[in-house]
Coordinates of C-alpha atoms and ligand atoms in Angstrom, one line a residue:
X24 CA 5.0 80.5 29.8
X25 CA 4.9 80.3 33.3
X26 CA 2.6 80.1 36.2
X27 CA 2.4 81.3 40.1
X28 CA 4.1 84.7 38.6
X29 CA 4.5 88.1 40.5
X30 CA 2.3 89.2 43.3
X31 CA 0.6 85.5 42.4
X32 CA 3.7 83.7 44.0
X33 CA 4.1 85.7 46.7
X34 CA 0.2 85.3 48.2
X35 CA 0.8 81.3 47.4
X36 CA 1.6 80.0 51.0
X37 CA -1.5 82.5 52.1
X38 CA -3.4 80.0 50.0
X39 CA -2.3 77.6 50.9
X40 CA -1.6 78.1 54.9
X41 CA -3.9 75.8 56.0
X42 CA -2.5 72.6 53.8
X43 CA -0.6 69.8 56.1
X44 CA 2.4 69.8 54.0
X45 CA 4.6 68.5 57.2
X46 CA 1.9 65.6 57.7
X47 CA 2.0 64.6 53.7
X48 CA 5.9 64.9 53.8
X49 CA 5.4 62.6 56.7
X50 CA 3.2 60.2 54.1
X51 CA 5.8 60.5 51.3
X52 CA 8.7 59.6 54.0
X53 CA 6.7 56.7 54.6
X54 CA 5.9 55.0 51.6
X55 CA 9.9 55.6 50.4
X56 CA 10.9 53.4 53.7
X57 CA 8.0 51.0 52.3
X58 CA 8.7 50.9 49.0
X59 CA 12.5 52.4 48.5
X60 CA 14.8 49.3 47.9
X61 CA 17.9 50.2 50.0
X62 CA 19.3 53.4 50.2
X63 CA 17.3 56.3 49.7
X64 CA 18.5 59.9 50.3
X65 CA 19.1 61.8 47.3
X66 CA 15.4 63.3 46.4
X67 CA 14.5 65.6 43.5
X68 CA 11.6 67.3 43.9
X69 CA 9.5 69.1 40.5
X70 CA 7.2 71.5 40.5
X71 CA 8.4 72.6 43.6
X72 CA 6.7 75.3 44.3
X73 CA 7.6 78.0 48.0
X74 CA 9.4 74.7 48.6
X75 CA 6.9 73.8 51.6
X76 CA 7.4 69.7 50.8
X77 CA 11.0 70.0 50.2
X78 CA 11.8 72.0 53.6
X79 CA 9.7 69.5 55.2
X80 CA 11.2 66.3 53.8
X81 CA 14.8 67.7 54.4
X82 CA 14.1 66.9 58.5
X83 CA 14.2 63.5 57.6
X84 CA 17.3 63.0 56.2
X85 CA 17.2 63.4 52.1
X86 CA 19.3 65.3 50.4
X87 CA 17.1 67.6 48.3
X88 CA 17.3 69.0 45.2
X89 CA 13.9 71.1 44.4
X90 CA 12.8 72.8 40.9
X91 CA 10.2 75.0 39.6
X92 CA 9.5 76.6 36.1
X93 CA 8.0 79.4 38.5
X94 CA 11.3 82.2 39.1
X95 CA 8.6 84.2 41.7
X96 CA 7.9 80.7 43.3
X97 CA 11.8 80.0 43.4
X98 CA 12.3 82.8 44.6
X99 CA 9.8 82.4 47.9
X100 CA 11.0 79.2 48.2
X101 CA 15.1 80.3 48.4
X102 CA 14.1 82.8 50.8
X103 CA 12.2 80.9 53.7
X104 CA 15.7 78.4 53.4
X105 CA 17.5 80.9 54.0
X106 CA 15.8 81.9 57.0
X107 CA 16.0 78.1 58.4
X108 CA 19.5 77.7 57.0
X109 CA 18.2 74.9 55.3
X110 CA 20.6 72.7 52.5
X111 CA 18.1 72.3 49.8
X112 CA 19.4 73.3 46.7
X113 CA 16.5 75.3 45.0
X114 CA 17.0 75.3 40.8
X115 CA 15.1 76.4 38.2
X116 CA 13.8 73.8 35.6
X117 CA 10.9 73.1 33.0
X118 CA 9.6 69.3 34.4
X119 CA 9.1 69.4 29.8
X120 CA 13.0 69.1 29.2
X121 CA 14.8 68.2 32.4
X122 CA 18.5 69.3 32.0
X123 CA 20.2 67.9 35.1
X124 CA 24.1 67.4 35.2
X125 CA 24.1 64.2 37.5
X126 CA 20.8 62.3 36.8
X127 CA 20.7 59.0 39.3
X128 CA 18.3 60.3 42.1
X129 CA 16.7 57.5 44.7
X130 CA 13.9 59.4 44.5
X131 CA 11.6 62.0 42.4
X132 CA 8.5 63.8 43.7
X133 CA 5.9 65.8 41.6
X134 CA 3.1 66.9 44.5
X135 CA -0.2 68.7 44.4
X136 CA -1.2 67.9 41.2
X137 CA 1.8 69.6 39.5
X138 CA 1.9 66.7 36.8
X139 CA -1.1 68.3 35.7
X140 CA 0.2 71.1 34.0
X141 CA 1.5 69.0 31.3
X142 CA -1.7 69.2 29.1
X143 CA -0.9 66.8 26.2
X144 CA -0.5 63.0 25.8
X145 CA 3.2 63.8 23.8
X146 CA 4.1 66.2 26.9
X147 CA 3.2 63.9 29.3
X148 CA 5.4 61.0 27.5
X149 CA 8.3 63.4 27.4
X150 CA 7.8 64.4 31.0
X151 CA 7.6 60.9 32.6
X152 CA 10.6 59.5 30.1
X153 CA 12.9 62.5 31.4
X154 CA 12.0 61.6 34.8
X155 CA 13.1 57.8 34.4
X156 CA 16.0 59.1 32.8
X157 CA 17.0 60.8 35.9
X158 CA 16.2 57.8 38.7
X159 CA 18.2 55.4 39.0
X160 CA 16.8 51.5 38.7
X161 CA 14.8 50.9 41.2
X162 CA 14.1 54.0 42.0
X163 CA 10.7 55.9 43.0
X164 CA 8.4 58.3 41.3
X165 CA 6.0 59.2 44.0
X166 CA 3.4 61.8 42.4
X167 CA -0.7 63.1 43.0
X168 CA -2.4 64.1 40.2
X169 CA -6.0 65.6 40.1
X170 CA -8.5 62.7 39.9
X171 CA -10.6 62.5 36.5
X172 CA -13.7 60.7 38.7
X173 CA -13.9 63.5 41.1
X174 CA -13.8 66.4 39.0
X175 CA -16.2 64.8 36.0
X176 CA -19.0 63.9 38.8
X177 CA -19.1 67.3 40.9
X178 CA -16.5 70.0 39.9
X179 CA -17.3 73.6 41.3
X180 CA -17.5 76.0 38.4
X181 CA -17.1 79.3 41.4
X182 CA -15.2 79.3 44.4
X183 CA -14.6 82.4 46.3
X184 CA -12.6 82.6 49.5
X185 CA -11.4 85.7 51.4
X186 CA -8.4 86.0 53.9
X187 CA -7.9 88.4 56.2
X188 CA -4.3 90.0 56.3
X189 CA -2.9 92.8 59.0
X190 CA -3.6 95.5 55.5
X191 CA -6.6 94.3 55.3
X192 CA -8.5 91.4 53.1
X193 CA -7.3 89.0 50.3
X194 CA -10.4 87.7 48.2
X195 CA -9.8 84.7 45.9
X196 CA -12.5 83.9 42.8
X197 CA -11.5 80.9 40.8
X198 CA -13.3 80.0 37.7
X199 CA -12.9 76.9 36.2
X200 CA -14.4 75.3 33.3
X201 CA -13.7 71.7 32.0
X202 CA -13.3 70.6 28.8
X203 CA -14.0 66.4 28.9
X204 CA -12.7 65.4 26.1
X205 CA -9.4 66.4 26.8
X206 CA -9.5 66.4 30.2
X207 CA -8.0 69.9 31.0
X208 CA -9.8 72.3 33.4
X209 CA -9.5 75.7 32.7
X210 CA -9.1 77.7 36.5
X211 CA -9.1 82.0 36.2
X212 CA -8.4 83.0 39.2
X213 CA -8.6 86.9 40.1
X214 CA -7.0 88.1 43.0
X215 CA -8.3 91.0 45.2
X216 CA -6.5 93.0 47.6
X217 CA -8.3 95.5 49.6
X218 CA -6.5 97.7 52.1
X219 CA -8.5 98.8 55.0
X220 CA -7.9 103.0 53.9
X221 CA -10.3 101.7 50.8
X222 CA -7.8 101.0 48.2
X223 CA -7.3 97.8 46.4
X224 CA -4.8 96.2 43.6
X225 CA -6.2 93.3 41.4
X226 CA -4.4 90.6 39.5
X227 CA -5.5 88.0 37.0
X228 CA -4.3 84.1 36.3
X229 CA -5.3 81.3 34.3
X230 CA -3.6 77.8 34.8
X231 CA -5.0 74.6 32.6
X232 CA -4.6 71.5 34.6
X233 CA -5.4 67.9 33.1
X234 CA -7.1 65.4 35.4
X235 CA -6.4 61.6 34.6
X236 CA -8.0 57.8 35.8
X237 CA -5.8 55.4 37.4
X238 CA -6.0 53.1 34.7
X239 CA -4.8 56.0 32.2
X240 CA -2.0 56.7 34.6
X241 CA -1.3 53.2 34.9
X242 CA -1.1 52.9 31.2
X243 CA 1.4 56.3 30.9
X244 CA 3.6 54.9 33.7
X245 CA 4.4 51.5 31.6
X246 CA 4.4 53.3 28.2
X247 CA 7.4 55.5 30.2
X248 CA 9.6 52.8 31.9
X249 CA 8.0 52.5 35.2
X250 CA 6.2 49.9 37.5
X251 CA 3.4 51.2 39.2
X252 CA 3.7 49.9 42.4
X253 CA 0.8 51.2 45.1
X254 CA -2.2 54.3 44.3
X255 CA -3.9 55.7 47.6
X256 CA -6.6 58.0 48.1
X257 CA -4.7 61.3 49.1
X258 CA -1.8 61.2 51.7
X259 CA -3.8 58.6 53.5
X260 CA -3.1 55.0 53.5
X261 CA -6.4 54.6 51.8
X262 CA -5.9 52.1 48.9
X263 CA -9.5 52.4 48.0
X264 CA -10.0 54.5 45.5
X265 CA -13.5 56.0 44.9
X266 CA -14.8 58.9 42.9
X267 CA -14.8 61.1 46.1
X268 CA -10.9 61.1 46.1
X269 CA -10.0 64.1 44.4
X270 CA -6.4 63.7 44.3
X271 CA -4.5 60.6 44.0
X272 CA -0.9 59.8 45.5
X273 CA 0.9 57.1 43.1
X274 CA 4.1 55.3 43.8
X275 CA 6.0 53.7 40.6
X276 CA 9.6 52.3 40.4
X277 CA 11.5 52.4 37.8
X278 CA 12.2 49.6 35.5
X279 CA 15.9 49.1 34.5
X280 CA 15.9 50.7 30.5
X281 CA 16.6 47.1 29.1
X282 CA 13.1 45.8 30.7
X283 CA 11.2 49.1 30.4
X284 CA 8.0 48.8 28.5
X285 CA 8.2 50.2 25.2
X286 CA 4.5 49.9 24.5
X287 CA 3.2 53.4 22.9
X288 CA -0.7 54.2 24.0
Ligands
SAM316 C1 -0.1 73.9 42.5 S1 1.6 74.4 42.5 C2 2.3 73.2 43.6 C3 3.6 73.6 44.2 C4 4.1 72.7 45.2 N1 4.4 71.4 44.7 C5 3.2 72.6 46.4 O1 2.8 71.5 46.7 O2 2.9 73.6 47.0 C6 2.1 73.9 40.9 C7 3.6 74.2 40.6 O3 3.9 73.6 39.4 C8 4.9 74.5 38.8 N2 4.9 74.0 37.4 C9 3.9 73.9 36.4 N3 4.4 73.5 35.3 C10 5.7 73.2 35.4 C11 6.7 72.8 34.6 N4 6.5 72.5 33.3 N5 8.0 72.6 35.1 C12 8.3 73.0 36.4 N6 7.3 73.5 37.2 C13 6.1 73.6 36.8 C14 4.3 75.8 39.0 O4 5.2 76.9 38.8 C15 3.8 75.7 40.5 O5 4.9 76.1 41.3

């Protein structure tokens, strides 16, 4: 089962317009020239998305390869780097059971909370194990996930927003509801579109995202082979972490497999 599918993955960079995804390619280059030991230019990129990060990150030099579960997202994504003859190589995978040929990247990213999407503790393990597999030691996770402190003291159960298009208006309700104890919100998102002759198409969505602590993440990173190296409040360099910080940029390296922690949770 996927998400972002259909008419949903072609209205994403609508959404999303207004997001500085230059500016937190900018932040990611950044902390890989802080934190990268050496050199760092092959990058693969999860949860890619319409490829906004991985276009971004290409004008400085990596060589990119980007992946979605999402075909429609892929498929948004291949199309805008055609039109900018761009070299990232955009491939479909499940982030659940990474099947790449050659796996010894500088690099991985997993941005906007895309991590979320893998709802349970044995999922997660899988997830971050398959990603260490595919690093090479010494390399760099760099990832945001949806902070647990945020969303537990003032999540918005209704949010509606509303864009207007040259046919006429796109109107946006999200729904979500949490469920604490395993840390999942639920978001139902039904899209509107009304033309301006009075007619309008609907479509309907539901995405589960977990939300996690730094602390928890810290403990998931060691349990999977990595070092967690910096956490910052956003793409900010804002190491102070409060529970106003709704999303959290991490940066782990990966441990060689002979030192990695084998520690379950
Ligand atoms: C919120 S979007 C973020 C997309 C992109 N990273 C961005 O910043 O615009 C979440 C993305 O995660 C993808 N996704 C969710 N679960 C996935 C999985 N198991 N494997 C690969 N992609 C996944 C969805 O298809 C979607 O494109």
């Amino acid at each position: 089962m996927s998400s972002y599918i259909g008419r949903h993955a072609r209205l994403y960079d609508l959404f999303y317009a207004d997001k500085p995804y230059a500016q937190e390619a900018e932040f990611v280059h950044s902390c890989i020239q802080q934190y990268g030991d050496g050199s760092t230019t092959r990058l693969l990129e999860l949860a890619c998305g319409t490829g906004n990060h991985a276009l971004a990150l290409e004008k400085h030099g990596y060589t990119i390869t980007a992946t979605d579960y999402s075909q429609d997202m892929l498929e948004q994504a291949k199309a805008k780097a055609k039109k900018t003859v761009s070299q990232v190589d955009f491939q479909w995978q499940d982030m659940r059971s990474l099947e790449l040929p050659d796996c010894s990247f500088d690099v991985i990213i997993c941005l906007f909370d895309s991590i979320g999407y893998v709802a349970t503790n044995e999922a997660l393990l899988q997830v971050l194990r398959g990603i260490h597999r595919c690093l090479r030691p010494g390399g760099l996770f760099i990832f945001e996930f949806w902070h647990a402190a945020a969303m537990l003291k003032e999540y918005d159960p209704l949010r509606i927003r509303r864009w207007t298009v040259p046919e006429g208006e796109v109107l946006r309700i999200s729904e979500t509801v949490l469920d604490p104890a395993k840390q999942l919100a639920s978001v139902t998102y039904t899209i509107y579109e009304l033309k301006t002759d009075g007619s309008y198409s609907s479509l309907n969505e539901t995405q589960t995202n977990r939300f996690f602590l730094v602390q928890e993440m810290a403990g998931w990173l060691m349990a999977s082979g990595f070092v967690a190296v910096n956490w910052f409040a956003g793409f900010a360099n804002v190491e102070h972490i409060t529970e106003d910080a709704w999303h959290i940029v991490a940066v782990a390296r990966s441990k060689d497999t002979s030192e990695a922690d084998t520690h379950g949770l």
